[in-house]
JSON list of C-alpha atoms in Angstrom, two decimals:
[
{"chain": "A", "resi": 237, "resn": "UNK", "atom": "CA", "xyz": [-60.21, -33.86, -10.98]},
{"chain": "A", "resi": 238, "resn": "UNK", "atom": "CA", "xyz": [-59.62, -37.41, -12.14]},
{"chain": "A", "resi": 239, "resn": "UNK", "atom": "CA", "xyz": [-56.56, -39.29, -10.61]},
{"chain": "A", "resi": 240, "resn": "UNK", "atom": "CA", "xyz": [-54.54, -41.99, -12.28]},
{"chain": "A", "resi": 241, "resn": "UNK", "atom": "CA", "xyz": [-51.36, -43.80, -11.03]},
{"chain": "A", "resi": 242, "resn": "UNK", "atom": "CA", "xyz": [-48.14, -43.03, -13.00]},
{"chain": "A", "resi": 243, "resn": "UNK", "atom": "CA", "xyz": [-48.16, -46.89, -14.21]},
{"chain": "A", "resi": 244, "resn": "UNK", "atom": "CA", "xyz": [-51.47, -46.51, -16.07]},
{"chain": "A", "resi": 245, "resn": "UNK", "atom": "CA", "xyz": [-50.70, -43.03, -16.83]},
{"chain": "A", "resi": 246, "resn": "UNK", "atom": "CA", "xyz": [-47.38, -44.25, -18.87]},
{"chain": "A", "resi": 247, "resn": "UNK", "atom": "CA", "xyz": [-49.49, -46.90, -20.63]},
{"chain": "A", "resi": 248, "resn": "UNK", "atom": "CA", "xyz": [-52.17, -44.50, -21.68]},
{"chain": "A", "resi": 249, "resn": "UNK", "atom": "CA", "xyz": [-50.41, -41.15, -22.25]},
{"chain": "A", "resi": 250, "resn": "UNK", "atom": "CA", "xyz": [-51.64, -40.55, -25.72]},
{"chain": "A", "resi": 251, "resn": "UNK", "atom": "CA", "xyz": [-55.25, -41.11, -24.56]},
{"chain": "A", "resi": 252, "resn": "UNK", "atom": "CA", "xyz": [-54.58, -38.80, -21.42]},
{"chain": "A", "resi": 253, "resn": "UNK", "atom": "CA", "xyz": [-53.37, -36.13, -23.73]},
{"chain": "A", "resi": 254, "resn": "UNK", "atom": "CA", "xyz": [-56.23, -36.14, -25.91]},
{"chain": "A", "resi": 255, "resn": "UNK", "atom": "CA", "xyz": [-58.49, -36.38, -22.94]},
{"chain": "A", "resi": 256, "resn": "UNK", "atom": "CA", "xyz": [-57.36, -33.13, -21.39]},
{"chain": "A", "resi": 257, "resn": "UNK", "atom": "CA", "xyz": [-57.32, -31.51, -24.57]},
{"chain": "A", "resi": 258, "resn": "UNK", "atom": "CA", "xyz": [-60.84, -32.33, -25.34]},
{"chain": "A", "resi": 259, "resn": "UNK", "atom": "CA", "xyz": [-62.55, -32.26, -22.02]},
{"chain": "A", "resi": 260, "resn": "UNK", "atom": "CA", "xyz": [-60.42, -29.45, -20.40]},
{"chain": "A", "resi": 261, "resn": "UNK", "atom": "CA", "xyz": [-60.41, -31.65, -17.33]},
{"chain": "A", "resi": 262, "resn": "UNK", "atom": "CA", "xyz": [-57.04, -31.86, -15.36]},
{"chain": "A", "resi": 263, "resn": "UNK", "atom": "CA", "xyz": [-55.74, -35.23, -14.47]},
{"chain": "A", "resi": 264, "resn": "UNK", "atom": "CA", "xyz": [-53.64, -35.89, -11.39]},
{"chain": "A", "resi": 265, "resn": "UNK", "atom": "CA", "xyz": [-51.04, -38.72, -11.85]},
{"chain": "A", "resi": 266, "resn": "UNK", "atom": "CA", "xyz": [-49.86, -40.12, -8.35]},
{"chain": "A", "resi": 267, "resn": "UNK", "atom": "CA", "xyz": [-46.83, -42.02, -7.54]},
{"chain": "A", "resi": 268, "resn": "UNK", "atom": "CA", "xyz": [-46.10, -44.29, -4.60]},
{"chain": "A", "resi": 269, "resn": "UNK", "atom": "CA", "xyz": [-43.43, -41.54, -3.29]},
{"chain": "A", "resi": 270, "resn": "UNK", "atom": "CA", "xyz": [-46.05, -38.88, -2.91]},
{"chain": "A", "resi": 271, "resn": "UNK", "atom": "CA", "xyz": [-44.67, -36.63, -5.42]},
{"chain": "A", "resi": 272, "resn": "UNK", "atom": "CA", "xyz": [-47.78, -36.15, -7.79]},
{"chain": "A", "resi": 273, "resn": "UNK", "atom": "CA", "xyz": [-48.17, -34.17, -10.92]},
{"chain": "A", "resi": 274, "resn": "UNK", "atom": "CA", "xyz": [-51.15, -32.93, -12.84]},
{"chain": "A", "resi": 275, "resn": "UNK", "atom": "CA", "xyz": [-51.68, -32.89, -16.72]},
{"chain": "A", "resi": 276, "resn": "UNK", "atom": "CA", "xyz": [-53.50, -30.12, -18.24]},
{"chain": "A", "resi": 277, "resn": "UNK", "atom": "CA", "xyz": [-53.89, -29.05, -21.80]},
{"chain": "A", "resi": 278, "resn": "UNK", "atom": "CA", "xyz": [-51.52, -26.52, -23.39]},
{"chain": "A", "resi": 279, "resn": "UNK", "atom": "CA", "xyz": [-54.53, -24.05, -23.83]},
{"chain": "A", "resi": 280, "resn": "UNK", "atom": "CA", "xyz": [-55.51, -24.19, -20.31]},
{"chain": "A", "resi": 281, "resn": "UNK", "atom": "CA", "xyz": [-51.83, -23.63, -19.22]},
{"chain": "A", "resi": 282, "resn": "UNK", "atom": "CA", "xyz": [-51.69, -20.63, -21.31]},
{"chain": "A", "resi": 283, "resn": "UNK", "atom": "CA", "xyz": [-54.57, -19.28, -19.72]},
{"chain": "A", "resi": 284, "resn": "UNK", "atom": "CA", "xyz": [-53.34, -19.67, -16.30]},
{"chain": "A", "resi": 285, "resn": "UNK", "atom": "CA", "xyz": [-50.06, -17.96, -17.30]},
{"chain": "A", "resi": 286, "resn": "UNK", "atom": "CA", "xyz": [-51.90, -15.12, -18.59]},
{"chain": "A", "resi": 287, "resn": "UNK", "atom": "CA", "xyz": [-54.26, -14.81, -15.56]},
{"chain": "A", "resi": 288, "resn": "UNK", "atom": "CA", "xyz": [-51.11, -14.89, -13.32]},
{"chain": "A", "resi": 289, "resn": "UNK", "atom": "CA", "xyz": [-49.35, -12.23, -15.46]},
{"chain": "A", "resi": 290, "resn": "UNK", "atom": "CA", "xyz": [-52.36, -9.94, -15.41]},
{"chain": "A", "resi": 291, "resn": "UNK", "atom": "CA", "xyz": [-52.99, -10.28, -11.67]},
{"chain": "A", "resi": 292, "resn": "UNK", "atom": "CA", "xyz": [-49.43, -9.13, -11.15]},
{"chain": "A", "resi": 293, "resn": "UNK", "atom": "CA", "xyz": [-49.95, -5.63, -12.70]},
{"chain": "A", "resi": 294, "resn": "UNK", "atom": "CA", "xyz": [-50.34, -3.50, -9.75]},
{"chain": "A", "resi": 295, "resn": "UNK", "atom": "CA", "xyz": [-53.94, -2.16, -9.68]},
{"chain": "A", "resi": 296, "resn": "UNK", "atom": "CA", "xyz": [-55.14, -3.96, -12.66]},
{"chain": "A", "resi": 297, "resn": "UNK", "atom": "CA", "xyz": [-57.48, -6.31, -10.83]},
{"chain": "A", "resi": 298, "resn": "UNK", "atom": "CA", "xyz": [-59.05, -3.50, -8.90]},
{"chain": "A", "resi": 299, "resn": "UNK", "atom": "CA", "xyz": [-59.35, -1.37, -12.05]},
{"chain": "A", "resi": 300, "resn": "UNK", "atom": "CA", "xyz": [-61.56, -4.02, -13.69]},
{"chain": "A", "resi": 301, "resn": "UNK", "atom": "CA", "xyz": [-63.50, -4.59, -10.48]},
{"chain": "A", "resi": 302, "resn": "UNK", "atom": "CA", "xyz": [-64.31, -0.84, -10.71]},
{"chain": "A", "resi": 303, "resn": "UNK", "atom": "CA", "xyz": [-65.33, -0.83, -14.15]},
{"chain": "A", "resi": 304, "resn": "UNK", "atom": "CA", "xyz": [-67.58, -3.89, -13.74]},
{"chain": "A", "resi": 305, "resn": "UNK", "atom": "CA", "xyz": [-69.14, -2.18, -10.85]},
{"chain": "A", "resi": 306, "resn": "UNK", "atom": "CA", "xyz": [-69.52, 1.04, -12.31]},
{"chain": "A", "resi": 307, "resn": "UNK", "atom": "CA", "xyz": [-70.49, 0.05, -16.00]},
{"chain": "A", "resi": 308, "resn": "UNK", "atom": "CA", "xyz": [-74.19, -0.12, -16.91]},
{"chain": "A", "resi": 309, "resn": "UNK", "atom": "CA", "xyz": [-74.44, -3.76, -18.54]},
{"chain": "A", "resi": 310, "resn": "UNK", "atom": "CA", "xyz": [-77.95, -3.40, -19.20]},
{"chain": "A", "resi": 311, "resn": "UNK", "atom": "CA", "xyz": [-77.40, -2.67, -23.03]},
{"chain": "A", "resi": 312, "resn": "UNK", "atom": "CA", "xyz": [-74.38, -4.65, -23.71]},
{"chain": "A", "resi": 313, "resn": "UNK", "atom": "CA", "xyz": [-74.60, -7.54, -26.30]},
{"chain": "A", "resi": 314, "resn": "UNK", "atom": "CA", "xyz": [-72.81, -10.80, -26.36]},
{"chain": "A", "resi": 315, "resn": "UNK", "atom": "CA", "xyz": [-69.58, -11.22, -28.45]},
{"chain": "A", "resi": 316, "resn": "UNK", "atom": "CA", "xyz": [-70.32, -12.63, -31.73]},
{"chain": "A", "resi": 317, "resn": "UNK", "atom": "CA", "xyz": [-67.17, -13.75, -33.41]},
{"chain": "A", "resi": 318, "resn": "UNK", "atom": "CA", "xyz": [-69.07, -14.30, -36.87]},
{"chain": "A", "resi": 319, "resn": "UNK", "atom": "CA", "xyz": [-70.00, -10.75, -36.83]},
{"chain": "A", "resi": 320, "resn": "UNK", "atom": "CA", "xyz": [-68.51, -8.51, -39.63]},
{"chain": "A", "resi": 321, "resn": "UNK", "atom": "CA", "xyz": [-66.84, -5.65, -38.69]}
]
């Protein structure tokens, strides 16, 4: 994770926002008071929220693990978003 001090972050905020949206690499913004922040893309944040929500459903993660362990994946195909249905 890249780190930048808050003064430089303020000067380069537009570029930083662009960088986290293009590269999906979070940036830690540090200050001299020890209270840091992390800048991430909105898409990444939504993914984190969704993961937290799904993980909060009782038994959900265990069910997914069971399916993964018991399913025969040898004949599965990779998802193709361009495939017609």
